[in-house]
Each structure stands twice: as structure tokens, then as C-alpha cells.
PDB file of C-alpha atoms in Angstrom:
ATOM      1  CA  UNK F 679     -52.586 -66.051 -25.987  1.00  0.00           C
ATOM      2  CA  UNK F 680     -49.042 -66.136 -26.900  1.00  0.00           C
ATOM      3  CA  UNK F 681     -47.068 -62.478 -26.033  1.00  0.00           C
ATOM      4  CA  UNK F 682     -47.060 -60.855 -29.157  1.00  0.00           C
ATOM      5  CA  UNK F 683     -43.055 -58.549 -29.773  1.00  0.00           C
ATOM      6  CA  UNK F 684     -42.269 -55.298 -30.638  1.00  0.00           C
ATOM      7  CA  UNK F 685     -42.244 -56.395 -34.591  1.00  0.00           C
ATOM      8  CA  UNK F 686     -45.663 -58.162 -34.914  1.00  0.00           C
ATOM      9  CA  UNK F 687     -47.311 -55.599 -32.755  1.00  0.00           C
ATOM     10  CA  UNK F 688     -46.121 -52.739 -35.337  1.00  0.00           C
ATOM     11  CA  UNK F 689     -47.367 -54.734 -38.306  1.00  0.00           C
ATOM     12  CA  UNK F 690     -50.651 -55.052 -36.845  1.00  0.00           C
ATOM     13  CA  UNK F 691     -50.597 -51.370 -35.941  1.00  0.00           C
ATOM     14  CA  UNK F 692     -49.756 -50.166 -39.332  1.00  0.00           C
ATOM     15  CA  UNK F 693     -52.559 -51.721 -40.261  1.00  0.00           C
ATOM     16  CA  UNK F 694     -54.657 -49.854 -38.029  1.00  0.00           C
ATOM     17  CA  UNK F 695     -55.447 -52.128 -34.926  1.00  0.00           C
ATOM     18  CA  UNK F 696     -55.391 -49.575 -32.213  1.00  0.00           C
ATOM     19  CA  UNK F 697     -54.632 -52.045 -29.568  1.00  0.00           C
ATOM     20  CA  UNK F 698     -51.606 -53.128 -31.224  1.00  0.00           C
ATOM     21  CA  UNK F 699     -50.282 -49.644 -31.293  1.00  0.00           C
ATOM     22  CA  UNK F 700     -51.369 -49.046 -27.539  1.00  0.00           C
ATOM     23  CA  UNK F 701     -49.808 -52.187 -26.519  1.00  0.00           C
ATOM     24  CA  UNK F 702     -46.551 -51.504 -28.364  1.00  0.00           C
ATOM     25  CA  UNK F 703     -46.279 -48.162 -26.765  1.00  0.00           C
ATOM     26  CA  UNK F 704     -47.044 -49.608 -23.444  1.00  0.00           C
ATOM     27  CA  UNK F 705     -44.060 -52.307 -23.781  1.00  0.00           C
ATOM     28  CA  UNK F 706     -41.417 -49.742 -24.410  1.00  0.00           C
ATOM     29  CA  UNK F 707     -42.229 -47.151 -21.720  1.00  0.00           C
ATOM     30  CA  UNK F 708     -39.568 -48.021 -19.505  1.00  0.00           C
ATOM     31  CA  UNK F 709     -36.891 -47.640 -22.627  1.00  0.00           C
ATOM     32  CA  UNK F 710     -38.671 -44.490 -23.264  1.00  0.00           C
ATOM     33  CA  UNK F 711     -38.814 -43.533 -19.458  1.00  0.00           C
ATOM     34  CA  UNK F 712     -35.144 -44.291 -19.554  1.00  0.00           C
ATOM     35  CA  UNK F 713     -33.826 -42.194 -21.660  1.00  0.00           C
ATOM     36  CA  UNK F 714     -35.961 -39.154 -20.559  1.00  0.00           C
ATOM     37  CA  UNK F 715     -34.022 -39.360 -17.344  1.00  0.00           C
ATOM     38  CA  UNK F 716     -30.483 -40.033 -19.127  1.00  0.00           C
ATOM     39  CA  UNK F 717     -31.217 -37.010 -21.577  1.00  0.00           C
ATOM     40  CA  UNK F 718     -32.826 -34.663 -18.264  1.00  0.00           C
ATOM     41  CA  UNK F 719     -29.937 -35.547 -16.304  1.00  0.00           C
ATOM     42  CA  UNK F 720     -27.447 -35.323 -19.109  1.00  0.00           C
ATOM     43  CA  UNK F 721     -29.114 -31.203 -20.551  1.00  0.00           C
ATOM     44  CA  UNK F 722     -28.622 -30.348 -17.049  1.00  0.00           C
ATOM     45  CA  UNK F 723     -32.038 -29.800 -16.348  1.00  0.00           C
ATOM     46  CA  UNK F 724     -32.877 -30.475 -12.774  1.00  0.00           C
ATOM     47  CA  UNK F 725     -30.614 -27.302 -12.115  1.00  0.00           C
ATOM     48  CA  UNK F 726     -31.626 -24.942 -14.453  1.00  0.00           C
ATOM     49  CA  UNK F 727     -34.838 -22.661 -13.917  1.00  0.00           C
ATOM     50  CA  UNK F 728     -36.574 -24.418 -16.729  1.00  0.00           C
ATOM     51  CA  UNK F 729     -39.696 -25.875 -16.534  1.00  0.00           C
ATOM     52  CA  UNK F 730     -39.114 -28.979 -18.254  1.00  0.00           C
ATOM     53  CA  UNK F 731     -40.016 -32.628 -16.091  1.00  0.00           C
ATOM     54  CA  UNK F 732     -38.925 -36.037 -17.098  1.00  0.00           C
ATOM     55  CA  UNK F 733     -42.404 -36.523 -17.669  1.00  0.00           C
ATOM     56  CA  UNK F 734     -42.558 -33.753 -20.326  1.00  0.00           C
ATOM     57  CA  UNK F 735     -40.041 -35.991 -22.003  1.00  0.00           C
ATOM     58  CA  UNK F 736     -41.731 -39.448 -21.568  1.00  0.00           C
ATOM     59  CA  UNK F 737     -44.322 -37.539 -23.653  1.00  0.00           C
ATOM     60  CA  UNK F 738     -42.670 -36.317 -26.363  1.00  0.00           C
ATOM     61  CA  UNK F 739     -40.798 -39.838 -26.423  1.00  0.00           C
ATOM     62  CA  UNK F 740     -43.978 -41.696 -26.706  1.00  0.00           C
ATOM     63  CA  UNK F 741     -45.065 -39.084 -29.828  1.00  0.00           C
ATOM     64  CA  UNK F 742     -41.263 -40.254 -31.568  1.00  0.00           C
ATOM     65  CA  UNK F 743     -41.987 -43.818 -30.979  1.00  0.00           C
ATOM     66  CA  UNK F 744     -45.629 -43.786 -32.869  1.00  0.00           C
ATOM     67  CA  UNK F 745     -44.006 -41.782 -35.415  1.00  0.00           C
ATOM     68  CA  UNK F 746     -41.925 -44.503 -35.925  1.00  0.00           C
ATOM     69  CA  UNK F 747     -44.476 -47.110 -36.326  1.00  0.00           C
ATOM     70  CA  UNK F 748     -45.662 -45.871 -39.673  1.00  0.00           C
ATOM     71  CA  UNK F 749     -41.911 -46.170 -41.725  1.00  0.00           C
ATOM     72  CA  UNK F 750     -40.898 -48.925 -39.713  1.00  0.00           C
ATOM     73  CA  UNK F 751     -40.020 -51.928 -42.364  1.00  0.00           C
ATOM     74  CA  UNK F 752     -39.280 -55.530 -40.840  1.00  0.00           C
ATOM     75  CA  UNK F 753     -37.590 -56.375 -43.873  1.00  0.00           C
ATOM     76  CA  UNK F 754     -34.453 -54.568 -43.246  1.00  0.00           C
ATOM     77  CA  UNK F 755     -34.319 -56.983 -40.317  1.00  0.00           C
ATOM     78  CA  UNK F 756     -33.373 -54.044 -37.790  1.00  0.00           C
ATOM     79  CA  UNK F 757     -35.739 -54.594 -34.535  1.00  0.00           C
ATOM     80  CA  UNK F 758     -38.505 -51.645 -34.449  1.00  0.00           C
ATOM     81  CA  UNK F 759     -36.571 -50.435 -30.891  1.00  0.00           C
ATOM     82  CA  UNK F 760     -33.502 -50.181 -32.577  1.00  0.00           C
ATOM     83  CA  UNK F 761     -35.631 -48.564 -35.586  1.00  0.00           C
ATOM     84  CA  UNK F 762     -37.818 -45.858 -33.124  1.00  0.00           C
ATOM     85  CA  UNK F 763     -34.942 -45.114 -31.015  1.00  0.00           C
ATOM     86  CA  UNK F 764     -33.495 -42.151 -32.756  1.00  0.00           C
ATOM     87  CA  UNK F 765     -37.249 -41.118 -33.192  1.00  0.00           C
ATOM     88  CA  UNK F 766     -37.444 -41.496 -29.655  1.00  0.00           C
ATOM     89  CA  UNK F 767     -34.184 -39.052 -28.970  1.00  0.00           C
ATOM     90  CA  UNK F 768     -35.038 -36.660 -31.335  1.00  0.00           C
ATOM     91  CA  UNK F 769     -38.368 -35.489 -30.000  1.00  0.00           C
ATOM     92  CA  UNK F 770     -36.977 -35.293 -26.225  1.00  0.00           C
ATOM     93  CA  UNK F 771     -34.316 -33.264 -27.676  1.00  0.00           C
ATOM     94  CA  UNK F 772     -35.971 -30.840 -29.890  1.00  0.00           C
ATOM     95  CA  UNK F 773     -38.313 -30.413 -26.457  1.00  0.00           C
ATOM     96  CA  UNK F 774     -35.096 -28.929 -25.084  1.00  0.00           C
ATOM     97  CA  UNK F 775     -34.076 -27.381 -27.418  1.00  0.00           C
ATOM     98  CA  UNK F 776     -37.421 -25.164 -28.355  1.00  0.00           C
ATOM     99  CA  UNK F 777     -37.352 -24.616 -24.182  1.00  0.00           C
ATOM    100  CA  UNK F 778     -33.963 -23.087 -24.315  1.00  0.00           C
ATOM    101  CA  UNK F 779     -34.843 -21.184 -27.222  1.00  0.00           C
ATOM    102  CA  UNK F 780     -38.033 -19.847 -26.251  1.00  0.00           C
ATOM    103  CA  UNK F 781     -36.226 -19.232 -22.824  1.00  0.00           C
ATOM    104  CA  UNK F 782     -33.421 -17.171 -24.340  1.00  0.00           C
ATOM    105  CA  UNK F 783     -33.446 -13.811 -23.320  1.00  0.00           C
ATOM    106  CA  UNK F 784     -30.382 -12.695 -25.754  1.00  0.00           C
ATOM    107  CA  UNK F 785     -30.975 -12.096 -29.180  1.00  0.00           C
ATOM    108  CA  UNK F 786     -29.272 -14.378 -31.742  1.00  0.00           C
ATOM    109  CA  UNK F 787     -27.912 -14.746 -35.178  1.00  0.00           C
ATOM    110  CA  UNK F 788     -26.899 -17.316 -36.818  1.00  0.00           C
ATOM    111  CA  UNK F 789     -23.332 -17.121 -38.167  1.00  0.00           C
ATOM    112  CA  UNK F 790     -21.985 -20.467 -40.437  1.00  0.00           C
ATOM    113  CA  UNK F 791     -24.975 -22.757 -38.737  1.00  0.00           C
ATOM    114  CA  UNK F 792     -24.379 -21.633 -35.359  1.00  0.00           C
ATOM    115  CA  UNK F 793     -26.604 -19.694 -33.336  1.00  0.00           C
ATOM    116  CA  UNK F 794     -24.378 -16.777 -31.619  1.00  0.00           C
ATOM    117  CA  UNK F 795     -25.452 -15.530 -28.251  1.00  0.00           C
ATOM    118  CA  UNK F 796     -24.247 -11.807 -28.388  1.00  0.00           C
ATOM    119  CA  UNK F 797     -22.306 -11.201 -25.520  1.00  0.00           C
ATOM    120  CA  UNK F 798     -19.406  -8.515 -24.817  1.00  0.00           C
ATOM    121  CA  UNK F 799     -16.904  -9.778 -21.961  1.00  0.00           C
ATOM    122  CA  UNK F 800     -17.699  -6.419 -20.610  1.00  0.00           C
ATOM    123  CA  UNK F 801     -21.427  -7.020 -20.563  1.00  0.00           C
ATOM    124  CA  UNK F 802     -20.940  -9.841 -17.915  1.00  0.00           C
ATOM    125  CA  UNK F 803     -18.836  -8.146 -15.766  1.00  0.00           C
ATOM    126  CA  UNK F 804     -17.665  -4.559 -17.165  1.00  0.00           C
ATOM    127  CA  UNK F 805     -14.323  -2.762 -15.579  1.00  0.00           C
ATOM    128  CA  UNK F 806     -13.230  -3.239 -12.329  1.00  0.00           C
ATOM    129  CA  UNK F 807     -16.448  -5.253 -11.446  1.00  0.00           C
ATOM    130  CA  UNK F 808     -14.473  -8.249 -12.717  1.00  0.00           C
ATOM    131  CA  UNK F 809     -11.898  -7.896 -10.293  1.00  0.00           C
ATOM    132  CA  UNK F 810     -14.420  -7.080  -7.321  1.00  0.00           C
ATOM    133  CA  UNK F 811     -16.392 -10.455  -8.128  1.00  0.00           C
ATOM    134  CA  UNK F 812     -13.173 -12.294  -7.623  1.00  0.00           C
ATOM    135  CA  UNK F 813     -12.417 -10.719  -5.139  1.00  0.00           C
ATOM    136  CA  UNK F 814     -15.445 -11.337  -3.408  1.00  0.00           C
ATOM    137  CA  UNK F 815     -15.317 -14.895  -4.254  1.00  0.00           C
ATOM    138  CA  UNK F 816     -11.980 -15.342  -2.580  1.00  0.00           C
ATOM    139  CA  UNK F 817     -12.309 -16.376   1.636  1.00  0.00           C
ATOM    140  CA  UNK F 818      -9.593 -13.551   3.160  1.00  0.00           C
ATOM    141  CA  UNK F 819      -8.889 -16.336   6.044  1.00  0.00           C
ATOM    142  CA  UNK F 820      -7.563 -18.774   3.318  1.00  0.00           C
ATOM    143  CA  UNK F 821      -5.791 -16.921   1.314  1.00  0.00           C
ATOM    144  CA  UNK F 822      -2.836 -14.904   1.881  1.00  0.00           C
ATOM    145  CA  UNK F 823      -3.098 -11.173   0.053  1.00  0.00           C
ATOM    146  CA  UNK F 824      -0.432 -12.800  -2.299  1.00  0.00           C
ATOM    147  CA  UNK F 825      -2.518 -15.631  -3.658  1.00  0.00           C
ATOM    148  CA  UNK F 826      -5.765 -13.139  -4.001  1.00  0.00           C
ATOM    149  CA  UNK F 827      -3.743 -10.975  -6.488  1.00  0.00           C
ATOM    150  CA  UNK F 828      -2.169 -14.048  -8.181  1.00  0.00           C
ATOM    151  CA  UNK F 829      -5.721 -15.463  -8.122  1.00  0.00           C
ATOM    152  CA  UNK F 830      -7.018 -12.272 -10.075  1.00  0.00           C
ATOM    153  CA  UNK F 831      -4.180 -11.885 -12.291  1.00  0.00           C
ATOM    154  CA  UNK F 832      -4.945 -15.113 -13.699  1.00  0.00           C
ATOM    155  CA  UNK F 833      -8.913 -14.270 -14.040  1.00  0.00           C
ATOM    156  CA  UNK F 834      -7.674 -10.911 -16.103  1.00  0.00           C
ATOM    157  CA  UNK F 835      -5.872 -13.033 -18.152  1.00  0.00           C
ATOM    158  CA  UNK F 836      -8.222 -15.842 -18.827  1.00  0.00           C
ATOM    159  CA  UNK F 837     -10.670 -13.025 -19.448  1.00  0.00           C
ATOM    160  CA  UNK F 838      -8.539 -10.808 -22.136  1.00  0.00           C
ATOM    161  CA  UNK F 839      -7.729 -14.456 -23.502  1.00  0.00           C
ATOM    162  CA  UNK F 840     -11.199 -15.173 -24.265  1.00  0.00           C
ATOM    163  CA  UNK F 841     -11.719 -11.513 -25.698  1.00  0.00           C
ATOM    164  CA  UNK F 842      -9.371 -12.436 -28.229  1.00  0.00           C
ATOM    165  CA  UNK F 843     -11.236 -16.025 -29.869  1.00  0.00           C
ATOM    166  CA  UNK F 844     -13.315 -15.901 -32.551  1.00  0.00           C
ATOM    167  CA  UNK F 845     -16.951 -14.895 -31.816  1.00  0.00           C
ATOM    168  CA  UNK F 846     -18.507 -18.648 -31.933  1.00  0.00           C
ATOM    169  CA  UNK F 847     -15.550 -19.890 -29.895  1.00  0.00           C
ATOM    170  CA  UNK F 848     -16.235 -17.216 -26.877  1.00  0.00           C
ATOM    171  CA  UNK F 849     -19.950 -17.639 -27.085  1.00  0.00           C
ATOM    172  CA  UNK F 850     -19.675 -21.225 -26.630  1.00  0.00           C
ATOM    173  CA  UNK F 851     -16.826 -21.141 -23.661  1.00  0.00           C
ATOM    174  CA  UNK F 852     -18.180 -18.241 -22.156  1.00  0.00           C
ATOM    175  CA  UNK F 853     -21.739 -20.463 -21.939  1.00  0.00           C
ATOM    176  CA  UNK F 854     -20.378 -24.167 -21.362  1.00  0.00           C
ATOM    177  CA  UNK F 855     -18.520 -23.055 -18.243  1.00  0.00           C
ATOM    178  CA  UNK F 856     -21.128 -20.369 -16.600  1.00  0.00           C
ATOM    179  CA  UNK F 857     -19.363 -16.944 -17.707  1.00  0.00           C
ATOM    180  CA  UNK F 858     -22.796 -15.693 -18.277  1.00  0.00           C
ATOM    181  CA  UNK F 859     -25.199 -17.199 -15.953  1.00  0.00           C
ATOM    182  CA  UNK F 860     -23.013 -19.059 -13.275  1.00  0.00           C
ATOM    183  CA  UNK F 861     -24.009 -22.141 -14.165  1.00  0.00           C
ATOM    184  CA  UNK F 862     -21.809 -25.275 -15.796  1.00  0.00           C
ATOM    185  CA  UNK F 863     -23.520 -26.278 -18.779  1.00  0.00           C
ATOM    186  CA  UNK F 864     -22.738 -30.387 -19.570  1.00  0.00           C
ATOM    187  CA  UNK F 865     -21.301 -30.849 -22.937  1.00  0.00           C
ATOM    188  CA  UNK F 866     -24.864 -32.111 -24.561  1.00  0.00           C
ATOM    189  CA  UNK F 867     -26.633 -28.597 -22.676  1.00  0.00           C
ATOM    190  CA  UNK F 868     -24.538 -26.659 -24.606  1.00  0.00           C
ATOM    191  CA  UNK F 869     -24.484 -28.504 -27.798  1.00  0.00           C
ATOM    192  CA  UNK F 870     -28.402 -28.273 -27.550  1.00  0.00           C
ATOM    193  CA  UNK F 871     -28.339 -24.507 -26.585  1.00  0.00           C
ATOM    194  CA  UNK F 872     -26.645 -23.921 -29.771  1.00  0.00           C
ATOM    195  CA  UNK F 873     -28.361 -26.138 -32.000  1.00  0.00           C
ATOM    196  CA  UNK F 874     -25.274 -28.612 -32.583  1.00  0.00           C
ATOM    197  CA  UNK F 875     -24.208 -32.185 -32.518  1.00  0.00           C
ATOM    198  CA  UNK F 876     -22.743 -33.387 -29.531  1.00  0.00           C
ATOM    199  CA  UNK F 877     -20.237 -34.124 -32.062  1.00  0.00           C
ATOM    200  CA  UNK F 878     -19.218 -31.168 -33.506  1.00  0.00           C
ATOM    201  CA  UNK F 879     -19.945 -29.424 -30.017  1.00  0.00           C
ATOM    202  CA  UNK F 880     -17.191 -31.416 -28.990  1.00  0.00           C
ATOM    203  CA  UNK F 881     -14.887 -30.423 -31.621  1.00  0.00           C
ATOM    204  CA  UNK F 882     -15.996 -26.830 -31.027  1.00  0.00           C
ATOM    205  CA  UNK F 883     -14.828 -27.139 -27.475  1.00  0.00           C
ATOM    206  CA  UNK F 884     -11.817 -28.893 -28.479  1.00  0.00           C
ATOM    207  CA  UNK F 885     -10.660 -26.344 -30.626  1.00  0.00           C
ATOM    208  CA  UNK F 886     -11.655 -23.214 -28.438  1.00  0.00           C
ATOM    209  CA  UNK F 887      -9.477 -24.569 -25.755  1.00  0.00           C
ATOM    210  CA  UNK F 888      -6.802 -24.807 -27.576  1.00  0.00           C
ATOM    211  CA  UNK F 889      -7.160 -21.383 -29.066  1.00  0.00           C
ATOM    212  CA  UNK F 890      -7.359 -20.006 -25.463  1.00  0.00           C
ATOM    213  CA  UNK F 891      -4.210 -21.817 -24.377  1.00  0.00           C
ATOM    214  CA  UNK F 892      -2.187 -19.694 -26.887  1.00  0.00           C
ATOM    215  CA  UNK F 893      -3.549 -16.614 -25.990  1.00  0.00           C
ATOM    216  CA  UNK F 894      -2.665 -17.176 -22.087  1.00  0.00           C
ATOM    217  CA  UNK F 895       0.643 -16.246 -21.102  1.00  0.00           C
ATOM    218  CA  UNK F 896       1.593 -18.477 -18.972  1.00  0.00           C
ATOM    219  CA  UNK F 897       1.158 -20.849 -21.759  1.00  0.00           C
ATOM    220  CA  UNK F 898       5.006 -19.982 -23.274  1.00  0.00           C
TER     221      UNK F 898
END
């Protein structure tokens, strides 16, 4: 029997042969397994104390690719992978996402489409704390006395810099780069955690960081 593709085995599943369908899922499990383990790797998730497996996402990919099947038309002439692809995405991603939220311990608000994580600079580390976690940080037998008060100069700086950004802009930096839970968030984490676009994350980012050069000091 001639190997049936990813187009005449949709057809035949839209019009309710069962086999079709389970075949068609079947051929596109390793695309799907693929980019469970580009979007795991990429949200960060192997680190994080989420409970959230690769295989969590295979699952929820294999749900976006027989939603697919359904509104897929062939005579758009766009292959049904290229079709069920975003459908794919989508479902691993609003996984994530509903797992951060549900794992949020912070209440939110949502402020111009983003959601705002309410934290106070002094919440993380209030007063002189600050200064004592840097300190601490810092290895005595590496740096001279010098460097450790240069070193936490800067940090008082950096942190009176961010107290000056707008809200959205200080949530965002003070979660992409592990203010709050000392942990790096990738780019795609964070635009997840607050229910963006990698897109406009990026812009986000873009424009925080520039806002936080100005406020610096050193910067004139």
C-alpha cells in the first residue's frame, strides 16, 4: 500500500476515519517531540521548581495538532505541518503559561495588558540587607576591601536605578534577571510569565534597559 502524507491522511480524517487521524498524529511525533524540548529548554524549565516534563508538552502538542485537523484546508496549498504548527506551539505554551500562573505566589493586576507582579525593591531585600547579601556574595580572598565597596556602590545604584522605572519596566527586569527569586529567566520565560509576545517582551526589555542606563550615574 502506497505511504499515504500528511495532506491525504487529514482529508480522510476529517472525514472521520480514525486511523487516518491516528496515523497522522503518529507521523508528526518527532516534530511535535521536537519542539516540546526546544520550548522546555527555551521557558527555562528543567531549572525551575515546576513540575512541568517534556512529556507534559508532547501531550498538549498532540491535542494542538488534532485541533488542527478539523480547519485544515488543502486548497490554500500550505502543507497541514506548516498549517498545525502554530496549533502545535500554542498549546505547549499556554501549558506554561497556566503553570506559572497557577504557580504564582504574588498577586497580580493587570495594568495596559500586562500582568504586574507587585514587588517593592525593599520587599526583596529591605535596608541594609541589600548591602549584607552583597557582601556575602563577595569571596574576601579575591577581593581587596576597595573593590567590595566599589562592588556595592554599584549594586546601590543599580538598585535606586531600578526604583526609579516605570512599574511594568521594574517588574519585568527585576524578574528576567533573578532580582526576586535568583534565578535568570530566558527571554521567552519571561515573556510567558507575563503573558506577552516574545516580541513585544523584547521591546519591553529593550526599552527598560535603556531607561535604567539614564538613571545610573556612571552613565554621564
Amino acid at each position: 500500500m502506497k505511504k499515504q502524507d500528511n495532506e491525504q491522511l487529514c482529508a480522510l480524517a476529517q472525514k472521520g476515519d480514525t486511523e487516518a487521524r491516528d496515523l497522522l498524529l503518529k507521523n508528526n511525533m518527532g516534530f511535535i517531540r521536537k519542539t516540546a524540548n526546544e520550548i522546555y529548554m527555551k521557558s527555562n524549565l528543567a531549572e525551575s521548581d515546576l513540575s512541568t516534563e517534556t512529556s507534559d508538552l508532547e501531550q498538549e502538542g498532540c491535542l494542538g495538532l488534532l485541533t488542527a485537523i478539523p480547519l485544515f484546508d488543502s486548497s490554500k496549498g500550505i502543507k497541514f505541518l506548516t498549517y498545525a504548527a502554530p496549533f502545535i506551539r500554542n498549546t505547549m505554551t499556554d501549558l506554561i503559561r497556566d503553570v506559572f500562573s497557577q504557580y504564582e505566589q504574588r498577586m497580580t493586576s493587570t495594568t495596559d495588558g500586562l500582568a504586574l507582579q507587585k514587588i517593592r525593591l525593599d520587599e526583596i531585600l529591605p535596608g541594609e540587607e541589600r548591602l549584607m547579601r552583597i557582601e556575602a556574595i563577595a569571596d574576601p580572598t579575591v577581593k581587596s576591601p576597595e573593590q567590595i565597596y566599589v562592588d556595592k556602590e554599584t549594586m546601590r545604584e543599580l538598585y535606586e536605578g531600578l526604583g526609579r522605572l516605570s512599574e511594568r519596566e521594574q517588574a519585568y527586569l527585576l524578574y528576567r534577571y533573578g532580582f526576586t527569586d535568583d534565578v535568570e529567566h530566558t527571554m521567552i520565560g519571561s515573556a510567558i510569565h507575563f503573558n506577552l509576545r516574545e516580541s513585544r517582551a523584547k521591546t519591553l526589555e529593550d526599552t527598560a534597559m535603556d531607561n535604567l542606563w539614564l538613571e545610573l550615574p556612571w552613565w554621564f
